[in-house]
Amino acid sequence: MFKLDKISKSFDGTQVLKPCSLEFKTGETSVLIGPSGCGKSTLLRLLAGLIQPDLGTVFFENQPLSPASLIFQRRRMGYVIQEGGLFPHLTALGNITLLASRLGMTPIDVAKRVEYLASLTRLPMELLNRYPGQLSGGQRQRVGIMRALMLDPPVLLLDEPMGALDPLVRYDLQEDLRAIIRSLKKTAILVTHDMGEASFFGDRLLLLNVGEIVQEGHLDDFITKPSSPYVTRFINAQRMPHLIARTAGEACQ
Amino acid sequence: MISLLLPSWPKTLAICLAFFFCLVAKPARAAEPPGVAIGSKSFTESVILGEILSQLARQTGAVVSHRAELGGTRILWEALKKGDIDAYVDYTGTIRDELLAGELPASSPVANNKTNDFQQLRAGLQKHQIHLSMPLGFNNTYALGMRETLAAKLNIKTISDLQKQPGLALGLSDEFVERKDGWRQLASHYRLPQKNMRTMNHTLAYQGLVNDSIQITDLYTTDAEIPFYQLRVLEDDLAFFPSYQAVLLIRADLFQRAPLAAEALLRLEGKLTSTAIAALSARVKLEKISETVVAAQWLRQNLEPNLLVPDDDQSARQRRLLQRLGQATVEHLFLVVVSLLAAILVAVPLGIYAARHDRMGQIVLAMVGIVQTLPSLALLVFMIPFFGLGPTSAIVALFCYSLLPIVRNTYSGLRQIPPTTCESAEVIGLSAWDKLRLVEFPLALPLVLSGIKTAAVINVGTATIGALVGAGGYGSVILTGIRLLDIPLILQGAIPAALMALLAQYLFGWIEKLLVSPGLRLNR
């Protein structure tokens, strides 16, 4: 789905992403994880074409991202950020259907699609006429997911979508979002700094540190075969007792 | 990115300006009816003389308009050169030191070699295709004056005597302070020590003398107020003030276009004495008789025994006032609405441009800011060679003053949108134009509208300057009121202007409710 060929990125002379080549396969859920400033959001923004790499090329569905075709390529990506990134001057429905109605989808198809997505994200239909300011954080996030799914894109790009939610709301939303991704067989790329969330979603985890991918694979590999002491330290810093115990056990043997 | 979709801003600006000048172009000028336009300055003597000239020309069958109470010597001079007016009365000292400054062979303002001086002026004006008449017969020079009682107490008879009284406060007219032959030169000529000097309206200065907030003011020697307020005119003992002979300035082409009317105007040469003109001013200012009637009565007695003197009964006057008020409202609204619409068309795109281009944006903001600091009279004088007397000049000036609030608010409105919102719009696949139209502009709209509201309210107030270039509006009512010290008349202009400003405020509040999304009025 995505292929990155020797890309790198600097801001104001600091390299935030060191040269790397990567691939994200169709149907796979990948999680970009790491501390703040490690470059994980930069990587996701490169995929969405919000920023351009200094060197190298990003391929999406075998085509390079280019200014000329970016608008059309983006319509095949769903993008969700913290708080949903909703437009405050439009109702939830307005947010969800903004682009679809511009692209000539008939009102009947739009209505059907919205109804389907509302049931999928478990958002009560009567909330759709409210403005973002009248919704709770979790409801806003569900609207954001509906908006991302409206055009039925093959890819979902999720930039810390649960970042601002309290634990219980977040728990429900995580469940629903994973179910949606799996049932619709979407390719998903999620950015988070939370190992628990990462392992819950990810078939494949990519741990970044200062602009570099330090380890890539399944959570078990991170615990049993850490590529560097940094990986162990990062996992222990999550304060998940069962993970710490296993790591410590390995070390004892 | 937006610059790909919109034409570049200088082009936008040019198109909008062109559109708006088409809008305000006057059909009347295109038709060019054979007629004579007389001008006058915004003080009573000048308005009376304008009326006398108008009625003289009208006797010859010409279609005459009197562009009364224009905002100053430079405005009349520019209008005369451009052909918006054909004749008006000015004073020799003013012609030499203001209109032809730098064009004549050097002569000290003290030198009063009259015939030689007069020939020089005539030759100087001829270069501008302006004919100079012989003097009308009175000398209205500048002078300094103070209350008789105070002058007697302090024993002040001459301007030199002021050297001994450094504590006296002066209230001087703007023009007198600015002029080459004005206050600064006078003070250095006489070595005057007074530091407490304020500029103020000439008519209001008399009020200042009466209530002793100032002790000295500049006078015109024919002012009706001199005897009325019992003022002493201080003797110009060191002969500073040049001669201010009243003369007619007539466009040379009037003698071909309307020879009868032009010759008729010249009948005024040598006919008016200082006493006569002071008496006429007194009748208008103190007896509250209209300039038209006063002028007609004088003409009937002196030049045109068959002239009909119009009625001046109170009810007709009242009707005229109401009519004038209605007309002023229409004119005022016209100035405000046209200038504001044009400003919106130009300023909103400029604001969008400024928000998109960091460095050029700062330059745009600085430029509209500089426009704002130009004094209105200077701006108007600058406009007249291009747009002439009338609403166009006033509208262009108001347009310039409206730019800053709208540009700045559009800029801030777009800049205050959180970057994540802009990114969301981009990343869902909206085109740059749709992004601006559907997301960014609606989010900036509350600020844009409040910028337009500010511009509208300021515009209603500033549109009173329209009177200075004969564009009418409430300003002309206020200006007449100030000139005649007629407080009810001032209020008749000022209160509707204030009401109109309130109405604009209310109207925009309503528009805001209509246009701004309810989602933006929530407290998040």
PDB file of N, CA and C in Angstrom, chain B residues 180-255:
ATOM      1  N   LYS B 180       2.466  79.837   4.707  1.00  0.00           N
ATOM      2  CA  LYS B 180       3.811  80.421   4.666  1.00  0.00           C
ATOM      3  C   LYS B 180       3.833  81.780   5.329  1.00  0.00           C
ATOM      4  N   ASP B 181       2.750  82.532   5.157  1.00  0.00           N
ATOM      5  CA  ASP B 181       2.692  83.858   5.783  1.00  0.00           C
ATOM      6  C   ASP B 181       1.917  83.785   7.095  1.00  0.00           C
ATOM      7  N   GLY B 182       2.033  82.643   7.769  1.00  0.00           N
ATOM      8  CA  GLY B 182       1.234  82.416   8.969  1.00  0.00           C
ATOM      9  C   GLY B 182       1.983  82.636  10.270  1.00  0.00           C
ATOM     10  N   TRP B 183       1.567  81.902  11.279  1.00  0.00           N
ATOM     11  CA  TRP B 183       1.995  82.118  12.639  1.00  0.00           C
ATOM     12  C   TRP B 183       3.510  82.057  12.840  1.00  0.00           C
ATOM     13  N   ARG B 184       4.157  81.044  12.267  1.00  0.00           N
ATOM     14  CA  ARG B 184       5.579  80.863  12.579  1.00  0.00           C
ATOM     15  C   ARG B 184       6.401  82.079  12.142  1.00  0.00           C
ATOM     16  N   GLN B 185       6.110  82.533  10.887  1.00  0.00           N
ATOM     17  CA  GLN B 185       6.861  83.678  10.386  1.00  0.00           C
ATOM     18  C   GLN B 185       6.502  84.938  11.171  1.00  0.00           C
ATOM     19  N   LEU B 186       5.199  85.032  11.509  1.00  0.00           N
ATOM     20  CA  LEU B 186       4.759  86.199  12.267  1.00  0.00           C
ATOM     21  C   LEU B 186       5.503  86.246  13.601  1.00  0.00           C
ATOM     22  N   ALA B 187       5.553  85.076  14.272  1.00  0.00           N
ATOM     23  CA  ALA B 187       6.177  85.017  15.589  1.00  0.00           C
ATOM     24  C   ALA B 187       7.656  85.379  15.491  1.00  0.00           C
ATOM     25  N   SER B 188       8.333  84.916  14.433  1.00  0.00           N
ATOM     26  CA  SER B 188       9.753  85.231  14.356  1.00  0.00           C
ATOM     27  C   SER B 188       9.960  86.671  13.906  1.00  0.00           C
ATOM     28  N   HIS B 189       9.052  87.177  13.057  1.00  0.00           N
ATOM     29  CA  HIS B 189       9.155  88.573  12.610  1.00  0.00           C
ATOM     30  C   HIS B 189       9.054  89.524  13.798  1.00  0.00           C
ATOM     31  N   TYR B 190       8.129  89.197  14.706  1.00  0.00           N
ATOM     32  CA  TYR B 190       7.896  90.086  15.853  1.00  0.00           C
ATOM     33  C   TYR B 190       8.608  89.609  17.119  1.00  0.00           C
ATOM     34  N   ARG B 191       9.333  88.485  17.019  1.00  0.00           N
ATOM     35  CA  ARG B 191       9.961  87.860  18.199  1.00  0.00           C
ATOM     36  C   ARG B 191       8.939  87.685  19.328  1.00  0.00           C
ATOM     37  N   LEU B 192       7.856  87.029  19.025  1.00  0.00           N
ATOM     38  CA  LEU B 192       6.801  86.851  20.021  1.00  0.00           C
ATOM     39  C   LEU B 192       7.155  85.688  20.955  1.00  0.00           C
ATOM     40  N   PRO B 193       6.999  85.860  22.251  1.00  0.00           N
ATOM     41  CA  PRO B 193       7.427  84.833  23.221  1.00  0.00           C
ATOM     42  C   PRO B 193       6.342  83.808  23.552  1.00  0.00           C
ATOM     43  N   GLN B 194       5.108  83.983  23.079  1.00  0.00           N
ATOM     44  CA  GLN B 194       4.007  83.113  23.529  1.00  0.00           C
ATOM     45  C   GLN B 194       4.237  81.659  23.085  1.00  0.00           C
ATOM     46  N   LYS B 195       4.095  80.757  24.053  1.00  0.00           N
ATOM     47  CA  LYS B 195       4.279  79.329  23.738  1.00  0.00           C
ATOM     48  C   LYS B 195       2.943  78.579  23.752  1.00  0.00           C
ATOM     49  N   ASN B 196       1.964  79.148  24.451  1.00  0.00           N
ATOM     50  CA  ASN B 196       0.680  78.470  24.607  1.00  0.00           C
ATOM     51  C   ASN B 196      -0.188  78.740  23.377  1.00  0.00           C
ATOM     52  N   MET B 197      -0.051  77.871  22.342  1.00  0.00           N
ATOM     53  CA  MET B 197      -0.758  78.089  21.091  1.00  0.00           C
ATOM     54  C   MET B 197      -1.512  76.824  20.707  1.00  0.00           C
ATOM     55  N   ARG B 198      -2.796  76.968  20.407  1.00  0.00           N
ATOM     56  CA  ARG B 198      -3.591  75.821  19.955  1.00  0.00           C
ATOM     57  C   ARG B 198      -4.198  76.152  18.601  1.00  0.00           C
ATOM     58  N   THR B 199      -4.454  75.116  17.790  1.00  0.00           N
ATOM     59  CA  THR B 199      -5.172  75.376  16.555  1.00  0.00           C
ATOM     60  C   THR B 199      -6.642  75.027  16.769  1.00  0.00           C
ATOM     61  N   MET B 200      -7.517  75.804  16.167  1.00  0.00           N
ATOM     62  CA  MET B 200      -8.955  75.539  16.312  1.00  0.00           C
ATOM     63  C   MET B 200      -9.712  76.155  15.156  1.00  0.00           C
ATOM     64  N   ASN B 201     -10.977  75.770  15.055  1.00  0.00           N
ATOM     65  CA  ASN B 201     -11.845  76.330  14.033  1.00  0.00           C
ATOM     66  C   ASN B 201     -11.993  77.833  14.255  1.00  0.00           C
ATOM     67  N   HIS B 202     -11.983  78.585  13.146  1.00  0.00           N
ATOM     68  CA  HIS B 202     -12.002  80.042  13.237  1.00  0.00           C
ATOM     69  C   HIS B 202     -13.230  80.553  13.976  1.00  0.00           C
ATOM     70  N   THR B 203     -14.401  79.976  13.654  1.00  0.00           N
ATOM     71  CA  THR B 203     -15.636  80.438  14.299  1.00  0.00           C
ATOM     72  C   THR B 203     -15.621  80.135  15.792  1.00  0.00           C
ATOM     73  N   LEU B 204     -15.112  78.951  16.118  1.00  0.00           N
ATOM     74  CA  LEU B 204     -15.104  78.557  17.533  1.00  0.00           C
ATOM     75  C   LEU B 204     -14.086  79.375  18.327  1.00  0.00           C
ATOM     76  N   ALA B 205     -13.067  79.911  17.646  1.00  0.00           N
ATOM     77  CA  ALA B 205     -12.064  80.712  18.338  1.00  0.00           C
ATOM     78  C   ALA B 205     -12.715  81.923  19.002  1.00  0.00           C
ATOM     79  N   TYR B 206     -13.746  82.471  18.326  1.00  0.00           N
ATOM     80  CA  TYR B 206     -14.435  83.612  18.933  1.00  0.00           C
ATOM     81  C   TYR B 206     -15.069  83.215  20.263  1.00  0.00           C
ATOM     82  N   GLN B 207     -15.631  82.029  20.303  1.00  0.00           N
ATOM     83  CA  GLN B 207     -16.208  81.544  21.563  1.00  0.00           C
ATOM     84  C   GLN B 207     -15.132  81.426  22.619  1.00  0.00           C
ATOM     85  N   GLY B 208     -13.949  80.969  22.186  1.00  0.00           N
ATOM     86  CA  GLY B 208     -12.822  80.845  23.105  1.00  0.00           C
ATOM     87  C   GLY B 208     -12.427  82.192  23.691  1.00  0.00           C
ATOM     88  N   LEU B 209     -12.470  83.246  22.864  1.00  0.00           N
ATOM     89  CA  LEU B 209     -12.146  84.593  23.353  1.00  0.00           C
ATOM     90  C   LEU B 209     -13.162  85.028  24.392  1.00  0.00           C
ATOM     91  N   VAL B 210     -14.438  84.751  24.096  1.00  0.00           N
ATOM     92  CA  VAL B 210     -15.501  85.211  24.985  1.00  0.00           C
ATOM     93  C   VAL B 210     -15.370  84.559  26.355  1.00  0.00           C
ATOM     94  N   ASN B 211     -15.102  83.248  26.388  1.00  0.00           N
ATOM     95  CA  ASN B 211     -15.023  82.615  27.711  1.00  0.00           C
ATOM     96  C   ASN B 211     -13.587  82.575  28.246  1.00  0.00           C
ATOM     97  N   ASP B 212     -12.687  83.333  27.591  1.00  0.00           N
ATOM     98  CA  ASP B 212     -11.337  83.565  28.098  1.00  0.00           C
ATOM     99  C   ASP B 212     -10.461  82.306  28.134  1.00  0.00           C
ATOM    100  N   SER B 213     -10.814  81.249  27.395  1.00  0.00           N
ATOM    101  CA  SER B 213      -9.907  80.107  27.357  1.00  0.00           C
ATOM    102  C   SER B 213      -8.732  80.413  26.417  1.00  0.00           C
ATOM    103  N   ILE B 214      -8.906  81.368  25.509  1.00  0.00           N
ATOM    104  CA  ILE B 214      -7.761  81.931  24.784  1.00  0.00           C
ATOM    105  C   ILE B 214      -7.888  83.446  24.865  1.00  0.00           C
ATOM    106  N   GLN B 215      -6.774  84.143  24.622  1.00  0.00           N
ATOM    107  CA  GLN B 215      -6.836  85.600  24.697  1.00  0.00           C
ATOM    108  C   GLN B 215      -6.596  86.258  23.334  1.00  0.00           C
ATOM    109  N   ILE B 216      -5.932  85.510  22.425  1.00  0.00           N
ATOM    110  CA  ILE B 216      -5.604  86.103  21.122  1.00  0.00           C
ATOM    111  C   ILE B 216      -6.017  85.118  20.030  1.00  0.00           C
ATOM    112  N   THR B 217      -6.563  85.661  18.948  1.00  0.00           N
ATOM    113  CA  THR B 217      -6.823  84.792  17.800  1.00  0.00           C
ATOM    114  C   THR B 217      -6.461  85.525  16.516  1.00  0.00           C
ATOM    115  N   ASP B 218      -6.384  84.757  15.426  1.00  0.00           N
ATOM    116  CA  ASP B 218      -6.194  85.405  14.140  1.00  0.00           C
ATOM    117  C   ASP B 218      -7.555  85.814  13.608  1.00  0.00           C
ATOM    118  N   LEU B 219      -7.600  86.909  12.887  1.00  0.00           N
ATOM    119  CA  LEU B 219      -8.865  87.451  12.388  1.00  0.00           C
ATOM    120  C   LEU B 219      -8.745  87.693  10.895  1.00  0.00           C
ATOM    121  N   TYR B 220      -9.894  87.743  10.251  1.00  0.00           N
ATOM    122  CA  TYR B 220      -9.956  88.395   8.955  1.00  0.00           C
ATOM    123  C   TYR B 220     -10.513  89.780   9.251  1.00  0.00           C
ATOM    124  N   THR B 221      -9.909  90.801   8.682  1.00  0.00           N
ATOM    125  CA  THR B 221     -10.303  92.154   9.095  1.00  0.00           C
ATOM    126  C   THR B 221     -11.736  92.491   8.752  1.00  0.00           C
ATOM    127  N   THR B 222     -12.375  91.703   7.874  1.00  0.00           N
ATOM    128  CA  THR B 222     -13.777  92.006   7.560  1.00  0.00           C
ATOM    129  C   THR B 222     -14.749  91.155   8.371  1.00  0.00           C
ATOM    130  N   ASP B 223     -14.251  90.401   9.321  1.00  0.00           N
ATOM    131  CA  ASP B 223     -15.148  89.541  10.105  1.00  0.00           C
ATOM    132  C   ASP B 223     -16.242  90.346  10.810  1.00  0.00           C
ATOM    133  N   ALA B 224     -17.454  89.859  10.695  1.00  0.00           N
ATOM    134  CA  ALA B 224     -18.573  90.527  11.343  1.00  0.00           C
ATOM    135  C   ALA B 224     -18.464  90.457  12.859  1.00  0.00           C
ATOM    136  N   GLU B 225     -17.736  89.468  13.346  1.00  0.00           N
ATOM    137  CA  GLU B 225     -17.654  89.276  14.796  1.00  0.00           C
ATOM    138  C   GLU B 225     -16.835  90.370  15.485  1.00  0.00           C
ATOM    139  N   ILE B 226     -15.992  91.073  14.721  1.00  0.00           N
ATOM    140  CA  ILE B 226     -15.096  92.049  15.368  1.00  0.00           C
ATOM    141  C   ILE B 226     -15.900  93.101  16.134  1.00  0.00           C
ATOM    142  N   PRO B 227     -16.867  93.770  15.464  1.00  0.00           N
ATOM    143  CA  PRO B 227     -17.670  94.699  16.270  1.00  0.00           C
ATOM    144  C   PRO B 227     -18.598  93.979  17.246  1.00  0.00           C
ATOM    145  N   PHE B 228     -19.113  92.827  16.833  1.00  0.00           N
ATOM    146  CA  PHE B 228     -20.107  92.150  17.662  1.00  0.00           C
ATOM    147  C   PHE B 228     -19.530  91.751  19.013  1.00  0.00           C
ATOM    148  N   TYR B 229     -18.347  91.211  19.006  1.00  0.00           N
ATOM    149  CA  TYR B 229     -17.735  90.765  20.266  1.00  0.00           C
ATOM    150  C   TYR B 229     -16.820  91.836  20.864  1.00  0.00           C
ATOM    151  N   GLN B 230     -16.827  93.010  20.264  1.00  0.00           N
ATOM    152  CA  GLN B 230     -16.009  94.130  20.735  1.00  0.00           C
ATOM    153  C   GLN B 230     -14.551  93.721  20.854  1.00  0.00           C
ATOM    154  N   LEU B 231     -13.978  93.416  19.711  1.00  0.00           N
ATOM    155  CA  LEU B 231     -12.575  92.996  19.681  1.00  0.00           C
ATOM    156  C   LEU B 231     -11.697  94.151  19.222  1.00  0.00           C
ATOM    157  N   ARG B 232     -10.460  94.144  19.676  1.00  0.00           N
ATOM    158  CA  ARG B 232      -9.492  95.127  19.190  1.00  0.00           C
ATOM    159  C   ARG B 232      -8.588  94.423  18.180  1.00  0.00           C
ATOM    160  N   VAL B 233      -8.485  95.030  16.992  1.00  0.00           N
ATOM    161  CA  VAL B 233      -7.588  94.498  15.969  1.00  0.00           C
ATOM    162  C   VAL B 233      -6.222  95.126  16.206  1.00  0.00           C
ATOM    163  N   LEU B 234      -5.211  94.288  16.477  1.00  0.00           N
ATOM    164  CA  LEU B 234      -3.894  94.829  16.820  1.00  0.00           C
ATOM    165  C   LEU B 234      -3.201  95.350  15.565  1.00  0.00           C
ATOM    166  N   GLU B 235      -2.581  96.510  15.716  1.00  0.00           N
ATOM    167  CA  GLU B 235      -1.939  97.133  14.562  1.00  0.00           C
ATOM    168  C   GLU B 235      -0.708  96.347  14.142  1.00  0.00           C
ATOM    169  N   ASP B 236      -0.581  96.134  12.844  1.00  0.00           N
ATOM    170  CA  ASP B 236       0.559  95.397  12.277  1.00  0.00           C
ATOM    171  C   ASP B 236       1.715  96.383  12.130  1.00  0.00           C
ATOM    172  N   ASP B 237       2.309  96.796  13.265  1.00  0.00           N
ATOM    173  CA  ASP B 237       3.234  97.935  13.255  1.00  0.00           C
ATOM    174  C   ASP B 237       4.546  97.638  12.531  1.00  0.00           C
ATOM    175  N   LEU B 238       4.918  96.357  12.399  1.00  0.00           N
ATOM    176  CA  LEU B 238       6.146  96.037  11.665  1.00  0.00           C
ATOM    177  C   LEU B 238       5.817  95.541  10.253  1.00  0.00           C
ATOM    178  N   ALA B 239       4.606  95.831   9.795  1.00  0.00           N
ATOM    179  CA  ALA B 239       4.170  95.552   8.417  1.00  0.00           C
ATOM    180  C   ALA B 239       4.494  94.134   7.983  1.00  0.00           C
ATOM    181  N   PHE B 240       3.992  93.164   8.747  1.00  0.00           N
ATOM    182  CA  PHE B 240       4.232  91.762   8.387  1.00  0.00           C
ATOM    183  C   PHE B 240       3.232  91.265   7.341  1.00  0.00           C
ATOM    184  N   PHE B 241       1.950  91.505   7.590  1.00  0.00           N
ATOM    185  CA  PHE B 241       0.930  90.906   6.719  1.00  0.00           C
ATOM    186  C   PHE B 241       0.920  91.571   5.352  1.00  0.00           C
ATOM    187  N   PRO B 242       0.949  90.764   4.295  1.00  0.00           N
ATOM    188  CA  PRO B 242       0.841  91.347   2.964  1.00  0.00           C
ATOM    189  C   PRO B 242      -0.594  91.800   2.722  1.00  0.00           C
ATOM    190  N   SER B 243      -0.760  92.446   1.617  1.00  0.00           N
ATOM    191  CA  SER B 243      -2.095  92.918   1.272  1.00  0.00           C
ATOM    192  C   SER B 243      -2.958  91.719   0.857  1.00  0.00           C
ATOM    193  N   TYR B 244      -4.169  91.676   1.339  1.00  0.00           N
ATOM    194  CA  TYR B 244      -5.097  90.610   0.940  1.00  0.00           C
ATOM    195  C   TYR B 244      -6.280  91.221   0.208  1.00  0.00           C
ATOM    196  N   GLN B 245      -6.003  91.744  -0.997  1.00  0.00           N
ATOM    197  CA  GLN B 245      -7.075  92.297  -1.820  1.00  0.00           C
ATOM    198  C   GLN B 245      -7.935  91.156  -2.341  1.00  0.00           C
ATOM    199  N   ALA B 246      -9.256  91.314  -2.185  1.00  0.00           N
ATOM    200  CA  ALA B 246     -10.139  90.303  -2.760  1.00  0.00           C
ATOM    201  C   ALA B 246     -10.133  90.437  -4.278  1.00  0.00           C
ATOM    202  N   VAL B 247      -9.952  89.327  -4.961  1.00  0.00           N
ATOM    203  CA  VAL B 247      -9.946  89.326  -6.433  1.00  0.00           C
ATOM    204  C   VAL B 247     -10.689  88.095  -6.921  1.00  0.00           C
ATOM    205  N   LEU B 248     -11.071  88.148  -8.182  1.00  0.00           N
ATOM    206  CA  LEU B 248     -11.754  87.001  -8.779  1.00  0.00           C
ATOM    207  C   LEU B 248     -10.754  86.185  -9.566  1.00  0.00           C
ATOM    208  N   LEU B 249     -10.770  84.888  -9.424  1.00  0.00           N
ATOM    209  CA  LEU B 249     -10.006  84.011 -10.293  1.00  0.00           C
ATOM    210  C   LEU B 249     -11.001  83.355 -11.249  1.00  0.00           C
ATOM    211  N   ILE B 250     -10.768  83.520 -12.539  1.00  0.00           N
ATOM    212  CA  ILE B 250     -11.698  82.968 -13.541  1.00  0.00           C
ATOM    213  C   ILE B 250     -10.907  82.125 -14.532  1.00  0.00           C
ATOM    214  N   ARG B 251     -11.400  80.971 -14.835  1.00  0.00           N
ATOM    215  CA  ARG B 251     -10.743  80.166 -15.868  1.00  0.00           C
ATOM    216  C   ARG B 251     -10.793  80.914 -17.196  1.00  0.00           C
ATOM    217  N   ALA B 252      -9.630  80.997 -17.875  1.00  0.00           N
ATOM    218  CA  ALA B 252      -9.570  81.769 -19.119  1.00  0.00           C
ATOM    219  C   ALA B 252     -10.564  81.223 -20.137  1.00  0.00           C
ATOM    220  N   ASP B 253     -10.810  79.910 -20.135  1.00  0.00           N
ATOM    221  CA  ASP B 253     -11.689  79.348 -21.169  1.00  0.00           C
ATOM    222  C   ASP B 253     -13.152  79.739 -20.985  1.00  0.00           C
ATOM    223  N   LEU B 254     -13.497  80.297 -19.808  1.00  0.00           N
ATOM    224  CA  LEU B 254     -14.888  80.716 -19.597  1.00  0.00           C
ATOM    225  C   LEU B 254     -15.237  81.876 -20.535  1.00  0.00           C
ATOM    226  N   PHE B 255     -14.217  82.696 -20.885  1.00  0.00           N
ATOM    227  CA  PHE B 255     -14.485  83.837 -21.760  1.00  0.00           C
ATOM    228  C   PHE B 255     -14.862  83.381 -23.167  1.00  0.00           C
TER     229      PHE B 255
END
